[in-house]
Coordinates of N, CA and C in Angstrom, one line a residue:
M6 N 31.7 -29.2 -11.0 CA 30.4 -29.9 -10.5 C 29.6 -29.0 -9.6
D7 N 28.4 -29.1 -9.8 CA 27.4 -28.2 -9.2 C 27.1 -28.8 -7.8
Y8 N 27.8 -28.4 -6.6 CA 27.7 -29.0 -5.6 C 26.2 -28.7 -4.8
F9 N 25.9 -27.4 -5.0 CA 24.6 -26.9 -4.5 C 23.4 -28.0 -5.1
A10 N 23.5 -28.2 -6.3 CA 22.3 -29.0 -6.8 C 22.3 -30.6 -6.2
R11 N 23.4 -30.9 -5.6 CA 23.6 -32.3 -5.1 C 23.1 -32.4 -3.6
L12 N 22.6 -31.3 -3.0 CA 22.4 -31.3 -1.7 C 20.8 -31.9 -1.7
P13 N 20.6 -32.4 -0.7 CA 19.0 -33.0 -0.3 C 18.1 -32.0 -0.7
E14 N 16.9 -32.2 -1.2 CA 15.9 -31.4 -1.7 C 15.5 -30.5 -0.4
G15 N 15.5 -31.1 0.6 CA 14.9 -30.3 2.0 C 16.0 -29.0 2.3
C16 N 17.0 -29.4 2.2 CA 18.4 -28.5 2.3 C 18.2 -27.3 1.3
I17 N 17.8 -27.7 0.2 CA 17.9 -26.6 -1.0 C 16.6 -25.6 -0.7
S18 N 15.6 -26.4 -0.3 CA 14.2 -25.5 0.0 C 14.3 -24.7 1.0
E19 N 15.2 -25.3 2.2 CA 15.5 -24.3 3.3 C 16.3 -23.1 3.0
I20 N 17.3 -23.3 2.1 CA 18.1 -22.3 1.7 C 17.5 -21.3 0.9
L21 N 16.8 -21.7 0.0 CA 16.0 -20.9 -0.9 C 14.9 -20.0 -0.1
S22 N 14.2 -20.6 0.8 CA 13.4 -20.0 1.6 C 13.8 -18.9 2.3
R23 N 15.1 -18.8 2.6 CA 15.8 -17.8 3.4 C 16.2 -16.7 2.5
T24 N 16.2 -16.7 1.3 CA 16.7 -15.6 0.4 C 15.5 -14.8 0.2
S25 N 15.3 -14.4 -1.0 CA 14.3 -13.7 -1.4 C 13.3 -14.3 -2.7
A26 N 12.4 -13.8 -3.0 CA 11.5 -14.2 -4.0 C 12.3 -14.1 -5.4
L27 N 13.0 -13.0 -5.6 CA 13.7 -12.7 -6.9 C 14.9 -13.8 -7.0
D28 N 15.5 -13.8 -5.7 CA 16.8 -14.9 -5.7 C 16.2 -16.3 -6.1
A29 N 15.2 -16.5 -5.4 CA 14.5 -18.0 -5.8 C 14.2 -18.2 -7.2
S30 N 13.8 -17.1 -7.6 CA 13.5 -17.0 -9.2 C 14.6 -17.2 -10.1
R31 N 15.9 -16.5 -9.7 CA 17.0 -16.5 -10.5 C 17.6 -17.9 -10.4
S32 N 17.3 -18.5 -9.3 CA 18.1 -19.8 -9.0 C 17.5 -20.8 -9.9
S33 N 16.5 -20.6 -10.6 CA 16.0 -21.6 -11.3 C 16.8 -22.0 -12.5
V34 N 17.9 -21.0 -12.9 CA 18.6 -21.5 -14.0 C 19.8 -22.4 -13.6
V35 N 20.1 -22.5 -12.2 CA 21.1 -23.3 -11.9 C 21.2 -24.8 -12.2
S36 N 20.2 -25.4 -12.3 CA 20.0 -26.7 -12.8 C 18.4 -27.2 -12.8
K37 N 18.3 -28.4 -13.4 CA 16.8 -28.8 -13.5 C 16.3 -29.2 -11.8
E38 N 17.3 -29.7 -11.1 CA 16.9 -30.3 -9.7 C 16.7 -28.7 -8.9
V39 N 17.4 -27.8 -9.1 CA 17.3 -26.6 -8.1 C 16.1 -26.0 -8.8
R40 N 15.7 -26.1 -10.1 CA 14.5 -25.5 -10.5 C 13.2 -26.1 -10.1
S41 N 13.2 -27.2 -9.9 CA 12.2 -28.1 -9.3 C 11.8 -27.7 -7.9
V42 N 12.8 -27.6 -7.0 CA 12.6 -27.0 -5.6 C 12.2 -25.7 -5.7
A43 N 12.8 -24.6 -6.6 CA 12.5 -23.3 -6.6 C 10.9 -23.0 -6.9
Q44 N 10.3 -24.1 -7.4 CA 8.9 -23.7 -7.9 C 8.0 -24.3 -6.5
N45 N 8.7 -24.9 -5.6 CA 7.9 -25.6 -4.7 C 7.0 -24.6 -3.8
D46 N 5.8 -25.1 -3.5 CA 4.9 -24.0 -2.6 C 5.6 -23.9 -1.3
L47 N 6.2 -24.7 -0.7 CA 6.8 -24.5 0.7 C 7.7 -23.3 0.6
V48 N 8.4 -23.4 -0.4 CA 9.5 -22.2 -0.6 C 8.7 -20.8 -0.6
W49 N 7.7 -20.8 -1.6 CA 6.9 -19.5 -1.8 C 6.1 -19.1 -0.7
E50 N 5.7 -20.1 0.1 CA 4.9 -19.8 1.3 C 5.6 -18.9 2.2
R51 N 7.0 -19.2 2.3 CA 7.7 -18.3 3.2 C 8.0 -17.0 2.6
F52 N 7.7 -16.5 1.5 CA 7.8 -15.2 1.0 C 6.5 -14.3 1.2
L53 N 5.5 -15.1 1.2 CA 4.2 -14.4 1.3 C 4.0 -13.9 2.9
P54 N 3.2 -12.8 3.1 CA 2.9 -12.4 4.4 C 2.2 -13.5 5.1
L55 N 2.5 -13.6 6.3 CA 2.0 -14.6 7.4 C 0.3 -14.5 7.3
D56 N -0.3 -13.5 7.2 CA -1.6 -13.4 7.3 C -2.2 -13.4 5.8
Y57 N -1.6 -13.7 4.7 CA -2.1 -13.5 3.5 C -3.5 -14.2 3.3
Q58 N -3.7 -15.5 3.7 CA -4.7 -16.1 3.5 C -6.1 -15.3 4.1
E59 N -5.9 -14.8 5.4 CA -7.0 -14.1 6.1 C -7.5 -12.7 5.1
I60 N -6.2 -12.1 4.5 CA -6.5 -11.1 3.7 C -7.3 -11.4 2.6
I61 N -6.7 -12.2 1.8 CA -7.4 -12.5 0.5 C -8.8 -13.1 0.5
S62 N -9.0 -13.8 1.8 CA -10.5 -14.3 2.1 C -11.5 -13.1 2.0
T63 N -11.0 -11.9 2.0 CA -12.0 -10.8 2.1 C -12.0 -10.0 0.5
A64 N -11.4 -10.7 -0.3 CA -11.4 -10.3 -1.7 C -12.9 -10.0 -2.2
V65 N -13.1 -9.0 -3.1 CA -14.4 -8.9 -3.7 C -14.7 -9.9 -4.6
S66 N -13.6 -10.5 -5.5 CA -13.7 -11.6 -6.4 C -12.7 -12.7 -5.9
P67 N -13.0 -14.1 -5.9 CA -12.2 -15.0 -5.7 C -10.8 -14.9 -6.4
L68 N -9.7 -15.2 -5.9 CA -8.4 -15.1 -6.5 C -8.2 -16.5 -6.8
K69 N -8.0 -16.7 -8.1 CA -7.5 -18.0 -8.6 C -5.8 -17.9 -9.0
Y70 N -5.2 -19.0 -8.5 CA -3.8 -19.2 -8.7 C -3.4 -20.8 -8.5
A71 N -2.5 -21.1 -9.3 CA -2.1 -22.5 -9.5 C -1.1 -22.8 -8.5
T72 N -0.1 -22.0 -8.2 CA 1.0 -22.2 -7.3 C 1.1 -21.0 -6.4
K73 N 2.0 -21.2 -5.3 CA 2.1 -20.1 -4.4 C 3.1 -19.2 -5.0
K74 N 3.8 -19.4 -5.9 CA 4.6 -18.7 -6.7 C 3.7 -17.7 -7.7
D75 N 2.9 -18.3 -8.3 CA 1.9 -17.5 -9.2 C 1.1 -16.3 -8.2
L76 N 0.7 -16.9 -7.0 CA 0.0 -16.0 -6.2 C 0.8 -14.8 -5.9
Y77 N 2.3 -15.1 -5.4 CA 3.1 -13.9 -5.2 C 3.2 -13.0 -6.2
F78 N 3.5 -13.4 -7.4 CA 3.7 -12.4 -8.6 C 2.4 -11.8 -9.0
T79 N 1.3 -12.5 -8.8 CA -0.1 -11.8 -9.1 C -0.3 -10.8 -8.0
L80 N 0.0 -11.1 -6.8 CA -0.1 -9.9 -5.7 C 0.6 -8.7 -5.9
S81 N 2.0 -9.1 -6.4 CA 2.9 -7.9 -6.7 C 2.6 -7.2 -8.0
H82 N 1.7 -7.6 -8.9 CA 1.5 -6.9 -10.1 C 0.1 -6.4 -10.2
S83 N -0.8 -7.0 -9.5 CA -2.2 -6.7 -9.7 C -3.0 -6.7 -8.3
P84 N -3.1 -5.3 -7.7 CA -3.6 -5.1 -6.5 C -5.2 -5.7 -6.4
L85 N -5.4 -6.3 -5.3 CA -6.6 -7.1 -5.1 C -7.5 -6.2 -4.3
L86 N -8.9 -6.0 -4.7 CA -9.7 -5.4 -4.0 C -10.2 -6.2 -2.9
I87 N -10.3 -5.6 -1.6 CA -10.8 -6.3 -0.4 C -11.6 -5.3 0.4
N88 N -12.3 -6.1 1.4 CA -13.2 -5.4 2.5 C -14.2 -4.5 1.8
Q89 N -15.0 -5.2 0.9 CA -16.0 -4.7 0.2 C -15.7 -3.7 -0.8
A90 N -14.4 -3.9 -1.4 CA -13.9 -2.8 -2.4 C -13.4 -1.5 -1.8
K91 N -13.4 -1.5 -0.6 CA -12.9 -0.2 0.2 C -11.4 0.0 0.3
M92 N -10.7 -1.1 0.1 CA -9.2 -1.0 -0.1 C -8.7 -1.9 -0.9
S93 N -7.4 -1.7 -1.4 CA -6.6 -2.6 -2.1 C -5.6 -3.2 -1.4
F94 N -5.1 -4.4 -1.9 CA -4.2 -5.1 -1.1 C -3.0 -5.5 -2.1
S95 N -1.8 -5.4 -2.1 CA -0.7 -6.0 -2.9 C 0.4 -6.1 -2.0
I96 N 1.4 -6.7 -2.7 CA 2.8 -6.9 -1.9 C 3.9 -6.2 -2.8
D97 N 4.9 -5.9 -2.1 CA 6.0 -5.3 -2.8 C 6.9 -6.5 -3.4
K98 N 7.2 -6.3 -4.6 CA 7.9 -7.5 -5.5 C 9.1 -7.9 -4.9
R99 N 9.8 -7.1 -4.5 CA 11.2 -7.4 -3.8 C 11.1 -8.1 -2.3
S100 N 10.4 -7.4 -1.5 CA 10.4 -7.8 -0.2 C 9.2 -8.8 0.3
G101 N 8.1 -8.7 -0.6 CA 6.8 -9.4 -0.2 C 6.1 -8.8 0.9
R102 N 6.5 -7.5 1.3 CA 5.8 -6.8 2.4 C 4.5 -6.1 1.9
K103 N 3.6 -5.9 2.8 CA 2.2 -5.5 2.4 C 2.0 -4.0 2.0
C104 N 1.2 -4.0 1.0 CA 0.8 -2.7 0.5 C -0.7 -2.4 0.6
F105 N -1.1 -1.3 1.0 CA -2.7 -1.2 0.9 C -2.8 0.3 0.4
M106 N -4.1 0.3 -0.3 CA -4.5 1.6 -0.7 C -6.0 1.9 -0.2
V107 N -6.4 2.9 0.4 CA -7.6 3.2 1.0 C -8.3 4.1 -0.3
G108 N -9.5 3.5 -0.7 CA -10.1 4.0 -2.0 C -10.6 5.2 -1.6
A109 N -11.2 6.2 -2.7 CA -11.5 7.6 -2.5 C -12.8 7.6 -1.6
R110 N -13.7 6.6 -1.8 CA -14.9 6.6 -1.0 C -14.8 6.3 0.5
E111 N -13.5 5.8 1.0 CA -13.2 5.7 2.3 C -12.4 6.8 2.8
L112 N -12.0 7.7 2.2 CA -11.3 8.9 2.5 C -12.2 9.9 3.3
M113 N -11.5 10.5 4.2 CA -12.2 11.8 4.9 C -11.9 12.8 4.2
I114 N -12.9 13.6 3.3 CA -12.7 14.6 2.6 C -13.6 15.8 3.1
S115 N -13.0 16.8 3.3 CA -13.8 18.1 3.7 C -14.7 18.6 2.4
W116 N -16.0 19.0 2.9 CA -16.9 19.6 1.9 C -17.1 18.5 0.9
K117 N -17.5 17.2 1.2 CA -17.8 16.4 0.5 C -18.7 16.7 -0.6
G118 N -19.7 17.3 -0.4 CA -20.8 18.1 -1.4 C -20.1 18.4 -2.6
C119 N -19.0 19.0 -2.5 CA -18.2 19.6 -3.7 C -17.5 18.4 -4.4
W120 N -17.7 17.4 -4.2 CA -17.2 16.3 -4.9 C -18.0 15.5 -5.7
D121 N -17.6 14.8 -6.7 CA -18.7 13.7 -7.6 C -18.0 12.4 -7.4
F122 N -18.5 11.3 -7.2 CA -17.9 10.1 -7.3 C -18.3 9.5 -8.6
I123 N -17.3 9.1 -9.6 CA -17.6 8.9 -10.8 C -16.8 7.6 -11.2
P124 N -17.2 6.7 -12.1 CA -16.4 5.6 -12.7 C -15.1 6.1 -13.4
N125 N -14.1 5.4 -13.4 CA -12.9 5.6 -14.0 C -12.3 4.4 -14.5
T126 N -12.0 4.3 -15.6 CA -11.5 2.9 -16.2 C -10.0 2.7 -15.8
M127 N -9.2 3.9 -15.6 CA -7.9 3.9 -15.1 C -7.6 3.4 -13.6
S128 N -8.7 3.6 -12.9 CA -8.6 3.2 -11.4 C -8.8 1.9 -11.1
R129 N -8.1 1.3 -10.0 CA -8.4 0.0 -9.4 C -9.8 -0.2 -8.9
F130 N -10.1 1.0 -8.3 CA -11.7 1.1 -7.7 C -12.6 1.3 -8.7
S131 N -13.9 1.0 -8.4 CA -15.0 1.4 -9.4 C -15.2 2.8 -9.5
E132 N -14.9 3.6 -8.6 CA -15.1 5.0 -8.6 C -14.0 5.9 -8.0
V133 N -13.8 7.1 -8.6 CA -12.8 8.0 -8.1 C -13.6 9.2 -7.7
A134 N -13.0 10.1 -6.9 CA -13.6 11.4 -6.5 C -13.0 12.6 -7.2
K135 N -14.0 13.1 -8.0 CA -13.5 14.3 -8.7 C -14.3 15.7 -8.2
L136 N -13.3 16.5 -8.0 CA -13.7 17.8 -7.3 C -14.2 18.8 -8.5
R137 N -15.3 19.3 -8.2 CA -16.1 20.3 -8.9 C -15.2 21.7 -8.7
S138 N -15.4 22.3 -7.6 CA -14.9 23.4 -7.4 C -15.0 23.8 -5.8
I139 N -13.7 24.4 -5.3 CA -13.8 24.4 -3.7 C -12.5 25.5 -3.4
G140 N -12.5 26.1 -2.4 CA -11.5 26.9 -1.9 C -10.4 26.5 -1.3
W141 N -10.9 25.4 -0.3 CA -9.6 24.7 0.5 C -10.0 23.2 0.4
I142 N -8.8 22.5 0.9 CA -8.9 21.0 0.8 C -8.5 20.5 1.9
H143 N -9.2 19.4 2.5 CA -8.6 18.5 3.6 C -8.9 17.1 3.0
I144 N -8.0 16.3 2.9 CA -8.0 14.7 2.4 C -7.2 13.9 3.5
E145 N -8.0 13.0 4.1 CA -7.4 12.1 5.0 C -7.8 10.7 5.0
A146 N -6.7 9.9 5.4 CA -6.9 8.4 5.4 C -6.4 7.8 6.8
K147 N -7.1 6.7 7.2 CA -6.4 6.1 8.5 C -6.3 4.6 8.1
I148 N -5.3 4.1 8.9 CA -5.1 2.6 8.6 C -4.5 2.0 9.8
K149 N -5.1 0.9 10.2 CA -4.6 0.1 11.5 C -3.3 -0.5 11.1
T150 N -2.3 -0.2 12.2 CA -1.0 -0.6 12.2 C -0.9 -2.2 12.2
K151 N -1.9 -2.7 12.8 CA -1.6 -4.2 12.9 C -1.8 -5.0 11.5
I152 N -2.4 -4.4 10.6 CA -2.5 -5.0 9.4 C -1.3 -4.9 8.3
L153 N -0.3 -4.0 8.9 CA 0.9 -3.5 8.1 C 2.1 -4.5 8.4
S154 N 2.8 -4.7 7.5 CA 3.9 -5.5 7.7 C 4.8 -5.0 9.0
E155 N 5.3 -5.9 9.8 CA 6.0 -5.4 11.2 C 7.5 -5.0 10.6
N156 N 7.9 -4.2 11.6 CA 9.4 -3.8 11.4 C 9.9 -3.3 10.1
T157 N 9.0 -2.4 9.7 CA 9.0 -1.9 8.1 C 8.8 -0.3 8.2
K158 N 9.5 0.3 7.5 CA 9.2 1.7 7.2 C 8.4 1.9 6.0
Y159 N 7.3 2.7 6.3 CA 6.3 2.9 5.3 C 6.2 4.3 4.8
G160 N 5.8 4.6 3.7 CA 5.4 5.8 2.9 C 4.0 5.9 2.7
A161 N 3.5 7.2 2.8 CA 2.0 7.4 2.4 C 2.1 8.3 1.3
Y162 N 1.1 8.0 0.3 CA 1.1 8.8 -1.0 C -0.5 9.1 -1.3
L163 N -0.5 10.3 -1.7 CA -1.8 10.5 -2.2 C -1.8 10.2 -3.7
V164 N -2.9 9.5 -4.2 CA -2.9 9.0 -5.6 C -3.9 9.8 -6.3
L165 N -3.6 10.5 -7.3 CA -4.4 11.5 -7.9 C -4.3 11.8 -9.3
W166 N -5.1 12.7 -10.0 CA -4.7 13.0 -11.4 C -5.2 14.6 -11.2
V167 N -4.4 15.5 -11.8 CA -4.7 16.8 -11.9 C -3.9 17.4 -13.2
E168 N -4.6 18.3 -13.7 CA -3.7 18.8 -15.0 C -2.6 19.9 -14.4
S169 N -3.0 20.7 -13.4 CA -2.0 21.8 -12.9 C -1.9 21.3 -11.2
M170 N -0.7 21.5 -10.8 CA -0.4 21.2 -9.5 C -0.4 22.8 -8.7
E171 N -0.9 23.9 -9.5 CA -0.7 25.1 -8.8 C -1.6 25.3 -7.5
G172 N -2.6 24.8 -7.5 CA -3.5 24.9 -6.3 C -3.0 24.1 -5.1
L173 N -2.1 23.2 -5.2 CA -1.7 22.2 -4.2 C -0.3 22.4 -4.0
R174 N 0.5 23.3 -4.5 CA 1.9 23.3 -4.1 C 2.1 24.1 -2.7
S175 N 1.2 24.8 -2.3 CA 1.4 25.2 -0.7 C 0.5 24.3 0.2
A176 N 0.2 23.0 -0.2 CA -0.3 22.2 0.6 C 0.6 21.7 1.8
N177 N 0.1 21.3 2.9 CA 0.7 20.7 3.9 C 0.3 19.3 4.1
T178 N 1.1 18.5 4.5 CA 0.9 17.0 4.8 C 1.4 16.8 6.4
V179 N 0.6 15.7 6.9 CA 0.9 15.2 8.3 C 0.7 13.9 8.5
I180 N 1.6 13.2 9.0 CA 1.6 11.6 9.3 C 1.3 11.7 10.9
R181 N 0.3 10.9 11.4 CA 0.1 11.1 12.7 C -0.1 9.7 13.4
R182 N 0.2 9.3 14.5 CA 0.0 8.0 15.0 C -1.1 8.2 16.2
L183 N -2.0 7.3 16.2 CA -3.3 7.4 17.3 C -3.2 6.1 18.0
K184 N -3.0 6.3 19.4 CA -3.2 5.1 20.3 C -4.4 5.1 21.1
M185 N -5.1 4.1 21.1 CA -6.4 4.0 22.0 C -6.0 3.8 23.4
M186 N -6.1 5.0 24.4 CA -5.8 4.7 25.7 C -6.8 4.1 26.7
N187 N -8.1 4.4 26.2 CA -9.3 3.7 26.6 C -10.4 4.1 25.6
D188 N -11.6 3.7 26.3 CA -13.0 4.0 25.4 C -13.1 5.5 24.9
E189 N -12.5 6.4 25.6 CA -12.9 7.7 25.4 C -11.7 8.5 24.9
E190 N -10.6 8.0 25.0 CA -9.4 8.8 24.8 C -8.4 8.3 23.9
K191 N -7.9 9.0 22.8 CA -6.7 8.6 22.1 C -5.6 9.4 22.2
K192 N -4.2 8.9 22.5 CA -3.3 9.7 22.5 C -2.7 10.0 20.9
K193 N -2.5 11.1 20.5 CA -2.1 11.5 19.3 C -0.6 11.9 19.4
E194 N 0.1 11.4 18.4 CA 1.5 11.5 18.4 C 1.8 11.9 16.8
R195 N 2.4 13.2 16.6 CA 2.6 13.6 15.3 C 4.0 13.1 14.8
I196 N 4.1 12.3 13.8 CA 5.4 11.7 13.4 C 6.1 12.5 12.3
E197 N 5.4 13.1 11.7 CA 6.2 13.9 10.5 C 5.0 15.1 10.0
S198 N 5.6 16.1 9.6 CA 5.0 17.1 9.0 C 5.7 17.9 8.0
R199 N 5.1 18.1 6.9 CA 5.7 18.8 5.7 C 5.1 20.0 5.3
G200 N 5.9 20.9 5.1 CA 5.2 22.2 4.4 C 5.0 22.2 3.0
T201 N 5.2 23.4 2.4 CA 4.9 23.6 1.2 C 6.0 23.0 0.0
G202 N 5.6 23.1 -1.1 CA 6.5 22.8 -2.2 C 6.1 21.3 -2.7
K203 N 5.0 20.9 -2.7 CA 4.5 19.7 -3.1 C 4.7 19.4 -4.6
I204 N 5.3 18.3 -5.0 CA 5.5 17.9 -6.3 C 4.9 16.7 -6.7
A205 N 3.9 16.5 -7.5 CA 3.7 15.1 -7.9 C 4.3 14.4 -9.0
K206 N 4.7 13.2 -8.7 CA 5.4 12.5 -9.5 C 4.5 11.4 -10.2
I207 N 4.9 11.0 -11.4 CA 4.3 9.9 -12.3 C 4.4 8.6 -11.8
R208 N 3.4 7.7 -11.7 CA 3.5 6.4 -11.2 C 3.6 5.4 -12.4
G209 N 3.8 4.2 -12.1 CA 3.8 3.2 -13.1 C 2.5 2.9 -13.7
D210 N 1.5 3.1 -13.1 CA 0.1 2.9 -13.4 C -0.6 4.1 -14.2
G211 N 0.2 5.2 -14.4 CA -0.3 6.4 -15.2 C -0.9 7.5 -14.3
W212 N -1.1 7.3 -13.0 CA -1.4 8.2 -12.1 C -0.3 9.1 -11.4
L213 N -0.7 10.1 -10.8 CA 0.3 10.9 -10.1 C 0.2 10.6 -8.6
E214 N 1.4 10.7 -7.8 CA 1.3 10.7 -6.4 C 2.1 11.8 -5.8
I215 N 1.7 12.1 -4.6 CA 2.3 13.1 -3.8 C 2.8 12.5 -2.4
D216 N 4.0 12.5 -2.1 CA 4.7 11.9 -1.0 C 4.2 12.5 0.2
M217 N 3.3 12.1 1.1 CA 3.0 12.7 2.0 C 3.7 12.5 3.4
G218 N 4.7 11.7 3.3 CA 5.7 11.5 4.7 C 5.8 10.0 4.8
S219 N 6.4 9.7 5.8 CA 6.8 8.1 6.1 C 6.8 8.0 7.8
F220 N 6.7 6.6 8.1 CA 6.6 6.3 9.5 C 7.0 4.9 9.7
Y221 N 7.6 4.5 10.9 CA 8.0 3.1 11.1 C 7.0 2.3 11.7
N222 N 6.7 1.3 11.3 CA 5.8 0.2 11.9 C 6.6 -0.9 12.6
G223 N 6.6 -0.8 14.0 CA 7.5 -1.7 14.6 C 6.7 -3.2 14.8
S224 N 7.2 -4.1 15.7 CA 6.8 -5.4 15.9 C 5.2 -5.1 16.6
A225 N 4.6 -6.1 16.6 CA 3.2 -6.3 17.3 C 3.6 -5.9 18.9
A226 N 4.6 -6.3 19.4 CA 4.8 -6.1 21.0 C 5.0 -4.3 21.0
D227 N 5.5 -3.7 19.9 CA 5.6 -2.4 20.1 C 4.5 -1.6 20.1
H228 N 3.3 -2.0 19.7 CA 2.2 -1.0 19.7 C 0.8 -1.8 20.2
Q229 N -0.1 -1.0 20.6 CA -1.4 -1.6 20.9 C -2.3 -2.2 19.9
E230 N -3.3 -3.0 20.1 CA -4.1 -3.6 19.2 C -4.8 -2.6 18.4
E231 N -5.1 -1.4 19.0 CA -5.9 -0.3 18.3 C -5.4 0.7 18.0
E232 N -4.0 0.6 17.6 CA -3.2 1.7 17.1 C -3.5 2.1 15.8
E233 N -3.6 3.3 15.2 CA -3.9 3.6 13.9 C -2.7 4.6 13.4
V234 N -2.6 4.8 12.2 CA -1.8 5.9 11.5 C -2.7 6.6 10.6
E235 N -2.6 7.9 10.8 CA -3.5 8.8 9.8 C -2.6 9.5 9.0
A236 N -3.0 9.8 7.7 CA -2.0 10.7 6.8 C -3.1 11.8 6.3
W237 N -2.7 13.0 6.3 CA -3.6 13.9 5.8 C -2.8 15.0 4.8
L238 N -3.5 15.6 3.8 CA -3.1 16.8 3.1 C -4.3 17.9 3.3
T239 N -3.7 19.0 3.5 CA -4.5 20.2 3.9 C -4.0 21.4 3.0
E240 N -4.8 22.0 2.2 CA -4.4 23.3 1.6 C -5.4 24.4 1.8
I241 N -5.1 25.4 2.5 CA -5.9 26.5 2.8 C -5.5 27.8 2.7
N242 N -4.2 27.9 1.9 CA -3.4 29.0 1.8 C -3.7 29.8 0.4
T243 N -4.0 29.0 -0.7 CA -4.1 29.5 -1.9 C -5.5 30.1 -2.2
P244 N -5.7 31.5 -2.5 CA -6.9 32.0 -2.5 C -7.8 31.7 -3.7
H245 N -7.3 31.2 -4.8 CA -8.2 30.9 -5.9 C -8.8 29.5 -5.8
L246 N -10.0 29.3 -6.6 CA -10.9 28.0 -6.3 C -9.9 27.0 -7.1
K247 N -10.0 25.6 -6.5 CA -9.5 24.6 -6.9 C -10.6 23.6 -7.7
S248 N -10.3 23.0 -8.9 CA -11.2 22.2 -9.8 C -10.4 21.3 -10.4
G249 N -11.3 20.1 -10.7 CA -10.7 19.2 -11.8 C -9.7 18.1 -11.2
L250 N -9.6 18.3 -9.9 CA -8.6 17.3 -9.1 C -9.4 15.9 -9.3
M251 N -8.8 14.8 -9.3 CA -9.4 13.5 -9.2 C -8.6 12.7 -8.2
L252 N -9.2 12.0 -7.4 CA -8.6 11.3 -6.4 C -8.9 9.8 -6.5
Q253 N -7.9 8.9 -6.5 CA -7.9 7.5 -6.6 C -7.9 6.9 -5.0
G254 N -7.0 7.5 -4.2 CA -6.9 7.1 -2.8 C -5.6 7.4 -2.2
I255 N -5.3 6.8 -1.0 CA -4.0 7.2 -0.2 C -3.6 5.7 -0.3
E256 N -2.2 5.6 -0.7 CA -1.6 4.4 -0.5 C -0.6 4.3 0.7
F257 N -0.5 3.2 1.4 CA 0.5 3.0 2.4 C 1.4 1.9 1.9
R258 N 2.7 2.1 1.5 CA 3.6 1.0 0.9 C 5.1 1.1 1.7
P259 N 5.5 0.0 1.7 CA 7.0 -0.2 2.2 C 8.0 0.6 1.4
L260 N 8.9 1.2 2.1 CA 10.1 2.0 1.6 C 11.3 1.2 1.4

């Protein structure tokens, strides 16, 4: 006898909402009673970020969904362009924690005159940055910690395409936290710095990514309202010119 299925619907809903999205999906096979509760918006609301409505309200195109479960899996599979298409937002399929990518147009790139912004059908953004030719590279993104999931370890990744990594193998990456002390001063704290030996890995979307480092984002009480994290990649050691590199953006995602 399935004693779990005989529990009151409110009890089943509370139990499922304290598990995970994947566990709730699997529970649907237990019985038709549990399946009915496992589809409930009240359950799936608990798996979504607390501020998801505020975030999706800035979407470039309205997001259509029938249920909160549909919304959860849509956001975990299809990044949403937000903030005038300057960033994308998605959630981690397992944890529901927030992922963001800063698009190429919003990156701080040295010698921007040596880059072209062109359409690319493989990119989630309307344009990518393509390098014509340059001797050294500095690429940087900043993100406010208050929009990230709390109490979560994040990784930063440079998302790109390049035929050869030769010009980037000696690149250095840095993760740094910036705290606003007053209107004129920021406290800078270097969290992680990595030296040479960069290797790009293939992503599920067909692009390559370089691991730039990681950082821990604590609770709202741990940091100030104006705290930011910046991630950058610099390559100034290789003498020959670099060309052909395409940038989609820098992604911040939970580990």
